[in-house]
Amino acid sequence: MTEVHIIGAGETKFGELWDRSLRELAVEAGLRAIEDAGIYSRDIGILYGSNTLAGSLNWQNDIGSLLADFSGIASAGIPAIRVESSTSSGASAIREAYLAIRSGEYDVAMVGGVEKMTDIYGSEILDVVSTTLDREWESFFGGTAAAMAAITARKYMHDFNVEKEALAAFSVNDHANASKNPNAHYRSKITLETAMKSTKVAEPLNIMDCSPVSDGGAALILASDKFAKSVGKEGVVIKSSAISQDYLALHSRDSLYTINSTVRAGRTAFEKAGIKKSDISFMELHNSYSIYGLLEIEDLGFAEKGKASDFVMDDISLTSPLPINPSGGLKAKGNPMGATGVGQAVEAYLQMKGKAKERQIKEPKYGLIHSISGTGSTSVVHIIGGE
Ligand code: COA
């Protein structure tokens, strides 16, 4: 089977982009990726469009066709399919593209993630985001994404005697890295004190524990060995791709603070890549809420359960032994849900290519990209780098 190479990446700025439409964001990111890859759009065999909420937020479904149409590939008959798995949609779409190339069916696949979240008034966005939870058991009774994360955070902090500082420190690191990322939603640095004292959202979480409501687009071009060679493109290899599932409703899970889908996807990703944890040079983790960043460090095997706070308080900055979220993470780079996972991969690609400028990590060997849907029902892990 062929290896799969990321040969191009592009993204828009993430943020409140009032003057940009859903389709414009998607196409801008896509064109940047095509330009970066140095290919023609006719080279693309299939397009996977990743989007979570456009049906409710923008009254637009069939995002695959929309992207194909507006980017001009529809007339060439290139198939375009939407992939949706809540906030892990982008990572799931990358995996589908990876499998399409591994199978030998296609030589080039494009992944385009997009979300336009700010075209909706006031708190309605919370209702729409809550549709990614279990409707009958959670959101119907008032459960929101923030409330579910807060339940997990409260139990975790109680059971392991973890102080709120560790959650805040995760966000402080994200903001420090985002200050070096021109595409980030929030580019302001914050202090631990600001993070601790910011407005409460769902105790113990406050606004600096929450990813923002963002607009944005991100895209990747994936290619087979044969194609990458034919265009003389040295990409970044996707060493492994893994996905796993757990129950949708939080109450059905074995534990409130072990994300089983992450444990399984992480284990499989390392097995398939045939590398050790110590080979990883940086991680892009999915901190839609700060608590998830800590749980993921543990569930991916980088700290014992309950001990991620030591890991985070120690050092996760760009110059630490294992930098986390060089992009600024979901907290500060932003979380335009359908684009988020693709954006994480764009950052990992830039880091591996040595193109991350001010936030470049020194000589990365392998990067780990991790996404969860909602509260963690689906987890997707990609390891990139190496030969
Ligand atoms: N971090 C930092 N600042 C934030 C922020 C965040 N997460 N969210 C909003 N702000 C800032 C805004 O920029 C604005 O600043 P300004 O007054 O200087 O312009 C201010 O806070 C008020 O913004 P507003 O949009 O009115 O905030 P809000 O109170 O309506 O929303 C949250 C705040 C935390 C509720 C909202 O960001 C949210 O719901 N986040 C979670 C999204 C989510 O669940 N995503 C999916 C996860 S699966």
Coordinates of C-alpha atoms and ligand atoms in Angstrom, one line a residue:
M1 CA 0.0 0.0 0.0
T2 CA 1.1 3.5 -0.8
E3 CA 2.2 5.9 1.9
V4 CA 0.0 9.1 2.1
H5 CA 1.7 12.4 2.0
I6 CA 0.4 15.8 2.9
I7 CA 1.6 17.9 0.0
G8 CA -0.2 21.1 0.5
A9 CA -2.0 23.1 3.2
G10 CA -3.9 26.3 3.5
E11 CA -6.2 28.1 5.9
T12 CA -8.0 31.4 6.4
K13 CA -7.8 33.5 9.5
F14 CA -10.0 32.1 12.3
G15 CA -12.2 34.6 14.2
E16 CA -15.4 36.6 13.9
L17 CA -15.4 37.1 10.1
W18 CA -18.5 39.1 9.5
D19 CA -17.7 40.0 5.9
R20 CA -17.0 36.4 4.7
S21 CA -19.5 33.7 3.8
L22 CA -19.3 30.0 4.4
R23 CA -18.4 29.3 0.8
E24 CA -15.8 32.1 0.5
L25 CA -14.0 30.7 3.6
A26 CA -13.9 27.2 2.1
V27 CA -12.7 28.3 -1.2
E28 CA -10.0 30.7 0.1
A29 CA -8.5 27.9 2.2
G30 CA -8.8 25.4 -0.6
L31 CA -7.1 27.6 -3.1
R32 CA -4.3 28.3 -0.7
A33 CA -3.8 24.5 -0.2
I34 CA -3.8 23.9 -4.0
E35 CA -1.3 26.7 -4.5
D36 CA 0.9 25.4 -1.7
A37 CA 0.8 21.9 -3.3
G38 CA 1.6 23.3 -6.7
I39 CA -1.1 21.2 -8.4
Y40 CA -4.0 21.9 -10.7
S41 CA -7.6 21.4 -9.4
R42 CA -8.1 18.8 -12.1
D43 CA -5.4 16.6 -10.4
I44 CA -7.8 16.2 -7.4
G45 CA -9.6 12.8 -7.4
I46 CA -12.0 13.4 -4.6
L47 CA -12.9 16.1 -2.2
Y48 CA -14.0 15.5 1.4
G49 CA -15.8 18.5 2.9
S50 CA -15.8 18.7 6.6
N51 CA -18.6 20.7 8.3
T52 CA -20.6 20.3 11.5
L53 CA -23.4 22.7 11.7
A54 CA -24.2 24.5 8.5
G55 CA -27.6 22.9 8.2
S56 CA -28.7 24.8 11.4
L57 CA -26.4 27.8 11.3
N58 CA -26.5 28.8 7.7
W59 CA -29.5 26.8 6.3
Q60 CA -27.1 25.0 4.0
N61 CA -26.7 21.3 3.7
D62 CA -24.9 19.2 1.0
I63 CA -21.7 21.0 1.8
G64 CA -19.7 18.6 -0.5
S65 CA -21.7 19.8 -3.6
L66 CA -21.5 23.4 -2.5
L67 CA -17.7 23.2 -2.2
A68 CA -17.4 21.4 -5.5
D69 CA -19.6 23.9 -7.2
F70 CA -18.1 27.1 -5.8
S71 CA -14.5 25.9 -6.2
G72 CA -15.1 25.1 -9.8
I73 CA -14.4 21.3 -9.7
A74 CA -18.0 20.3 -10.1
S75 CA -17.8 20.6 -13.9
A76 CA -14.9 18.2 -14.0
G77 CA -17.1 15.6 -12.3
I78 CA -14.8 15.3 -9.2
P79 CA -16.8 13.7 -6.4
A80 CA -17.3 15.8 -3.2
I81 CA -18.6 14.3 0.0
R82 CA -19.4 15.9 3.4
V83 CA -18.0 14.2 6.5
E84 CA -19.6 15.1 9.9
S85 CA -18.6 13.8 13.3
S86 CA -19.2 17.0 15.4
T87 CA -15.9 18.7 16.4
S88 CA -13.8 15.8 15.1
S89 CA -15.3 16.3 11.6
G90 CA -12.1 17.7 10.2
A91 CA -10.0 14.8 11.5
S92 CA -12.6 12.3 10.3
A93 CA -12.4 13.8 6.8
I94 CA -8.6 13.6 6.8
R95 CA -8.9 9.9 7.7
E96 CA -11.4 9.3 4.9
A97 CA -9.1 11.0 2.4
Y98 CA -6.2 8.9 3.8
L99 CA -8.1 5.7 3.4
A100 CA -9.2 6.6 -0.1
I101 CA -5.5 7.0 -1.2
R102 CA -4.3 3.9 0.8
S103 CA -7.0 1.8 -1.0
G104 CA -5.4 2.8 -4.3
E105 CA -8.7 4.2 -5.6
Y106 CA -7.4 7.8 -5.8
D107 CA -4.0 9.5 -6.0
V108 CA -4.9 12.9 -4.8
A109 CA -7.6 13.8 -2.3
M110 CA -8.5 17.2 -1.0
V111 CA -9.9 17.9 2.5
G112 CA -11.7 21.1 3.1
G113 CA -13.1 22.1 6.5
V114 CA -15.3 25.1 7.1
E115 CA -17.6 26.6 9.6
K116 CA -19.4 29.9 9.8
M117 CA -20.7 30.2 13.4
T118 CA -21.2 33.9 13.9
D119 CA -24.1 34.4 11.5
I120 CA -26.6 33.6 14.3
Y121 CA -28.0 35.8 16.9
G122 CA -26.9 35.8 20.6
S123 CA -27.2 32.7 22.6
E124 CA -28.9 30.7 19.8
I125 CA -25.4 29.4 19.0
L126 CA -25.4 27.5 22.3
D127 CA -28.6 25.7 21.3
V128 CA -27.1 24.8 17.9
V129 CA -23.8 23.6 19.4
S130 CA -25.8 21.5 21.9
T131 CA -27.3 19.5 19.0
T132 CA -24.0 17.6 19.0
L133 CA -24.9 16.2 22.4
D134 CA -27.4 13.4 23.0
R135 CA -30.7 15.2 22.4
E136 CA -33.0 13.0 24.5
W137 CA -30.7 12.6 27.5
E138 CA -28.6 15.8 27.6
S139 CA -29.6 18.9 25.6
F140 CA -33.3 18.4 26.0
F141 CA -32.8 18.8 29.8
G142 CA -30.6 21.9 29.3
G143 CA -27.2 20.3 28.9
T144 CA -24.8 22.4 26.9
A145 CA -21.3 21.6 25.8
A146 CA -19.9 23.9 28.5
A147 CA -22.1 22.2 31.2
M148 CA -21.0 18.7 30.2
A149 CA -17.3 19.8 30.3
A150 CA -17.9 21.4 33.7
I151 CA -19.4 18.2 35.1
T152 CA -16.3 16.3 34.0
A153 CA -14.0 19.1 35.3
R154 CA -15.6 19.2 38.7
K155 CA -15.5 15.4 39.2
Y156 CA -11.9 15.2 38.0
M157 CA -10.7 18.1 40.2
H158 CA -12.4 16.5 43.2
D159 CA -11.2 13.0 42.7
F160 CA -7.6 13.9 42.0
N161 CA -7.3 17.0 44.1
V162 CA -6.4 19.1 41.1
E163 CA -6.4 22.9 41.4
K164 CA -8.0 25.1 38.8
E165 CA -4.5 26.6 38.0
A166 CA -3.7 23.6 35.9
L167 CA -6.7 24.2 33.6
A168 CA -5.9 27.9 33.4
A169 CA -2.3 27.2 32.6
F170 CA -3.3 25.2 29.6
S171 CA -5.2 28.2 28.3
V172 CA -2.3 30.6 29.1
N173 CA 0.0 28.5 26.9
D174 CA -2.6 28.5 24.1
H175 CA -2.8 32.3 24.2
A176 CA 1.0 32.7 24.3
N177 CA 1.4 30.5 21.1
A178 CA -1.6 32.2 19.4
S179 CA 0.1 35.5 19.9
K180 CA 2.6 34.2 17.3
N181 CA 0.0 32.9 14.9
P182 CA -1.4 35.5 12.5
N183 CA -4.4 33.2 11.7
A184 CA -5.5 32.9 15.3
H185 CA -8.8 34.1 16.6
Y186 CA -7.3 35.6 19.8
R187 CA -3.7 36.9 19.6
S188 CA -3.6 38.4 23.1
K189 CA -1.4 36.8 25.7
I190 CA -3.1 36.2 29.1
T191 CA -1.8 35.7 32.6
L192 CA -2.7 32.9 35.0
E193 CA -4.5 35.5 37.1
T194 CA -6.6 36.8 34.1
A195 CA -7.5 33.2 33.3
M196 CA -8.5 32.4 36.9
K197 CA -10.6 35.6 37.3
S198 CA -12.4 35.7 34.0
T199 CA -16.2 35.5 33.7
K200 CA -17.7 32.2 34.9
V201 CA -19.5 30.1 32.3
A202 CA -20.3 26.8 34.0
E203 CA -18.4 26.3 37.3
P204 CA -15.6 25.5 37.6
L205 CA -15.0 26.6 34.0
N206 CA -14.8 30.3 33.1
I207 CA -14.6 32.0 29.7
M208 CA -10.8 31.4 29.6
D209 CA -11.4 27.7 29.8
C210 CA -13.7 27.8 26.7
S211 CA -12.8 27.8 23.0
P212 CA -14.6 30.6 21.3
V213 CA -17.3 30.7 18.7
S214 CA -15.3 31.1 15.5
D215 CA -15.5 31.3 11.7
G216 CA -12.8 29.8 9.5
G217 CA -11.7 27.4 6.8
A218 CA -8.8 25.1 6.4
A219 CA -7.7 22.7 3.7
L220 CA -5.2 19.9 2.9
I221 CA -4.0 18.1 -0.2
L222 CA -3.1 14.5 0.3
A223 CA -1.3 12.4 -2.3
S224 CA 0.0 8.9 -3.0
D225 CA 3.7 8.1 -3.3
K226 CA 3.3 7.9 -7.1
F227 CA 1.7 11.4 -7.4
A228 CA 4.0 13.1 -4.9
K229 CA 7.0 11.7 -6.8
S230 CA 5.5 12.7 -10.2
V231 CA 5.2 16.4 -9.2
G232 CA 8.6 16.3 -7.3
K233 CA 6.8 17.2 -4.1
E234 CA 8.4 16.3 -0.7
G235 CA 5.4 16.3 1.6
V236 CA 4.9 15.1 5.1
V237 CA 4.0 11.4 5.6
I238 CA 0.9 10.5 7.6
K239 CA 2.5 7.8 9.6
S240 CA -0.7 6.5 11.1
S241 CA -4.4 7.3 11.3
A242 CA -6.7 5.8 13.9
I243 CA -10.3 6.4 15.0
S244 CA -12.4 5.0 17.9
Q245 CA -15.9 5.4 19.3
D246 CA -17.5 5.5 22.7
Y247 CA -21.1 6.2 23.8
L248 CA -22.6 9.6 22.8
A249 CA -24.2 10.3 26.2
L250 CA -21.7 11.1 28.9
H251 CA -23.7 9.1 31.6
S252 CA -23.3 5.9 29.5
R253 CA -19.5 6.0 29.7
D254 CA -17.4 4.0 32.0
S255 CA -15.8 7.1 33.5
L256 CA -16.5 10.8 33.4
Y257 CA -12.8 11.6 33.0
T258 CA -11.3 8.8 30.9
I259 CA -12.1 9.3 27.3
N260 CA -12.0 5.7 26.1
S261 CA -12.2 6.6 22.5
T262 CA -9.0 8.5 22.9
V263 CA -7.3 5.7 24.8
R264 CA -8.1 3.3 22.0
A265 CA -7.4 5.6 19.1
G266 CA -4.1 6.7 20.7
R267 CA -3.0 3.1 21.3
T268 CA -3.8 2.1 17.7
A269 CA -2.1 5.2 16.2
F270 CA 1.2 4.4 18.1
E271 CA 1.0 0.7 17.2
K272 CA 0.4 1.4 13.5
A273 CA 3.2 4.1 13.4
G274 CA 5.6 1.8 15.2
I275 CA 7.0 4.6 17.3
K276 CA 7.4 5.4 21.0
K277 CA 5.8 8.2 22.9
S278 CA 9.2 9.8 23.3
D279 CA 9.5 10.1 19.5
I280 CA 6.7 12.7 19.5
S281 CA 8.0 16.2 19.2
F282 CA 4.8 18.2 19.6
M283 CA 1.0 17.6 20.0
E284 CA -2.0 19.5 18.7
L285 CA -4.7 18.6 21.2
H286 CA -8.4 19.2 21.2
N287 CA -9.1 21.6 24.0
S288 CA -12.6 22.8 23.2
Y289 CA -12.7 23.1 27.0
S290 CA -9.4 23.3 29.0
I291 CA -10.3 20.1 31.0
Y292 CA -10.2 18.0 27.8
G293 CA -6.6 19.1 27.1
L294 CA -5.6 17.6 30.5
L295 CA -7.6 14.4 30.0
E296 CA -6.1 13.9 26.5
I297 CA -2.5 14.1 27.8
E298 CA -3.4 11.3 30.2
D299 CA -5.5 9.2 27.8
L300 CA -2.9 9.4 25.1
G301 CA -0.4 7.9 27.6
F302 CA 1.7 11.0 28.4
A303 CA 0.8 11.2 32.1
E304 CA -0.9 9.0 34.6
K305 CA -4.6 9.5 35.3
G306 CA -4.9 12.6 37.5
K307 CA -1.4 13.7 36.9
A308 CA -1.6 15.9 33.7
S309 CA -1.7 19.0 35.9
D310 CA 2.0 18.3 36.9
F311 CA 2.8 17.9 33.2
V312 CA 1.1 21.2 32.3
M313 CA 2.3 23.2 35.2
D314 CA 5.9 22.0 34.5
D315 CA 6.1 23.3 30.9
I316 CA 4.3 22.8 27.7
S317 CA 5.6 25.9 25.9
L318 CA 7.2 25.9 22.4
T319 CA 10.6 25.4 24.0
S320 CA 9.6 22.6 26.3
P321 CA 10.5 18.9 25.7
L322 CA 6.9 18.3 24.4
P323 CA 5.2 21.5 23.2
I324 CA 1.4 21.4 23.2
N325 CA -0.8 23.4 20.8
P326 CA 1.9 25.4 19.0
S327 CA -0.9 26.8 16.8
G328 CA -2.6 28.4 19.8
G329 CA -5.0 25.5 20.2
L330 CA -8.8 25.6 20.2
K331 CA -8.8 28.1 23.0
A332 CA -6.9 30.9 21.2
K333 CA -6.5 29.9 17.6
G334 CA -10.2 29.2 17.6
N335 CA -12.8 26.5 17.1
P336 CA -14.7 26.8 13.9
M337 CA -15.9 23.3 14.4
G338 CA -15.8 21.7 10.9
A339 CA -12.5 23.5 10.1
T340 CA -10.9 22.8 13.5
G341 CA -9.4 19.3 12.9
V342 CA -8.1 20.3 9.5
G343 CA -6.6 23.5 11.0
Q344 CA -4.8 21.4 13.6
A345 CA -3.3 19.3 10.8
V346 CA -2.3 22.5 8.8
E347 CA -0.3 23.6 11.9
A348 CA 1.3 20.1 12.3
Y349 CA 2.3 20.2 8.6
L350 CA 3.8 23.7 8.9
Q351 CA 5.8 22.6 11.9
M352 CA 7.1 19.5 10.1
K353 CA 8.0 21.6 7.1
G354 CA 9.8 24.2 9.2
K355 CA 7.4 26.8 8.0
A356 CA 5.8 27.9 11.3
K357 CA 7.9 31.0 11.6
E358 CA 7.9 32.6 15.1
R359 CA 6.3 29.6 16.7
Q360 CA 8.5 27.0 15.0
I361 CA 9.6 24.0 17.1
K362 CA 13.2 22.9 16.8
E363 CA 13.7 20.0 14.4
P364 CA 10.4 18.1 15.0
K365 CA 10.5 14.4 14.3
Y366 CA 6.9 13.4 14.6
G367 CA 3.8 15.4 15.4
L368 CA 0.6 14.0 17.0
I369 CA -2.8 15.5 16.1
H370 CA -5.8 14.6 18.2
S371 CA -9.5 15.5 17.8
I372 CA -12.6 14.6 19.8
S373 CA -16.2 15.1 18.9
G374 CA -18.3 16.9 21.6
T375 CA -17.5 15.3 24.9
G376 CA -15.4 12.6 23.4
S377 CA -17.7 10.0 21.7
T378 CA -15.4 9.9 18.7
S379 CA -11.6 10.3 18.8
V380 CA -9.3 10.6 15.9
V381 CA -5.5 10.5 16.1
H382 CA -3.0 11.1 13.3
I383 CA 0.8 10.8 13.7
I384 CA 2.7 12.6 11.0
G385 CA 6.4 12.7 10.1
G386 CA 9.3 10.3 9.6
E387 CA 10.1 8.5 6.3
Ligands
COA1 N1 -12.3 33.3 25.2 C1 -11.9 34.6 25.3 N2 -12.7 35.6 25.1 C2 -13.9 35.3 24.6 C3 -14.4 34.0 24.4 C4 -13.5 33.0 24.7 N3 -13.9 31.7 24.6 N4 -15.7 34.1 24.0 C5 -16.0 35.3 23.9 N5 -15.0 36.1 24.3 C6 -14.9 37.6 24.3 C7 -15.4 38.2 23.0 O1 -14.4 38.5 22.1 C8 -16.0 39.6 23.6 O2 -14.9 40.4 23.8 P1 -15.1 42.0 23.6 O3 -16.1 42.4 24.5 O4 -13.7 42.6 23.8 O5 -15.5 42.2 22.1 C9 -16.5 39.2 24.9 O6 -15.8 38.0 25.3 C10 -18.0 38.9 24.9 O7 -18.3 38.1 23.8 P2 -19.6 37.3 23.6 O8 -19.6 36.7 22.2 O9 -20.8 38.1 24.0 O10 -19.4 36.1 24.6 P3 -20.5 35.1 25.1 O11 -20.6 35.3 26.6 O12 -21.7 35.2 24.3 O13 -19.8 33.7 24.8 C11 -18.8 31.7 25.5 C12 -18.8 33.2 25.6 C13 -17.7 31.1 26.3 C14 -20.2 31.2 26.1 C15 -18.7 31.2 24.0 O14 -17.5 31.6 23.6 C16 -18.9 29.7 23.9 O15 -20.0 29.2 23.9 N6 -17.8 29.0 23.7 C17 -17.9 27.5 23.6 C18 -18.2 27.1 22.1 C19 -18.4 25.6 22.0 O16 -19.0 25.0 22.9 N7 -17.8 25.1 21.0 C20 -18.0 23.7 20.7 C21 -17.3 22.8 21.6 S1 -17.6 21.1 21.3

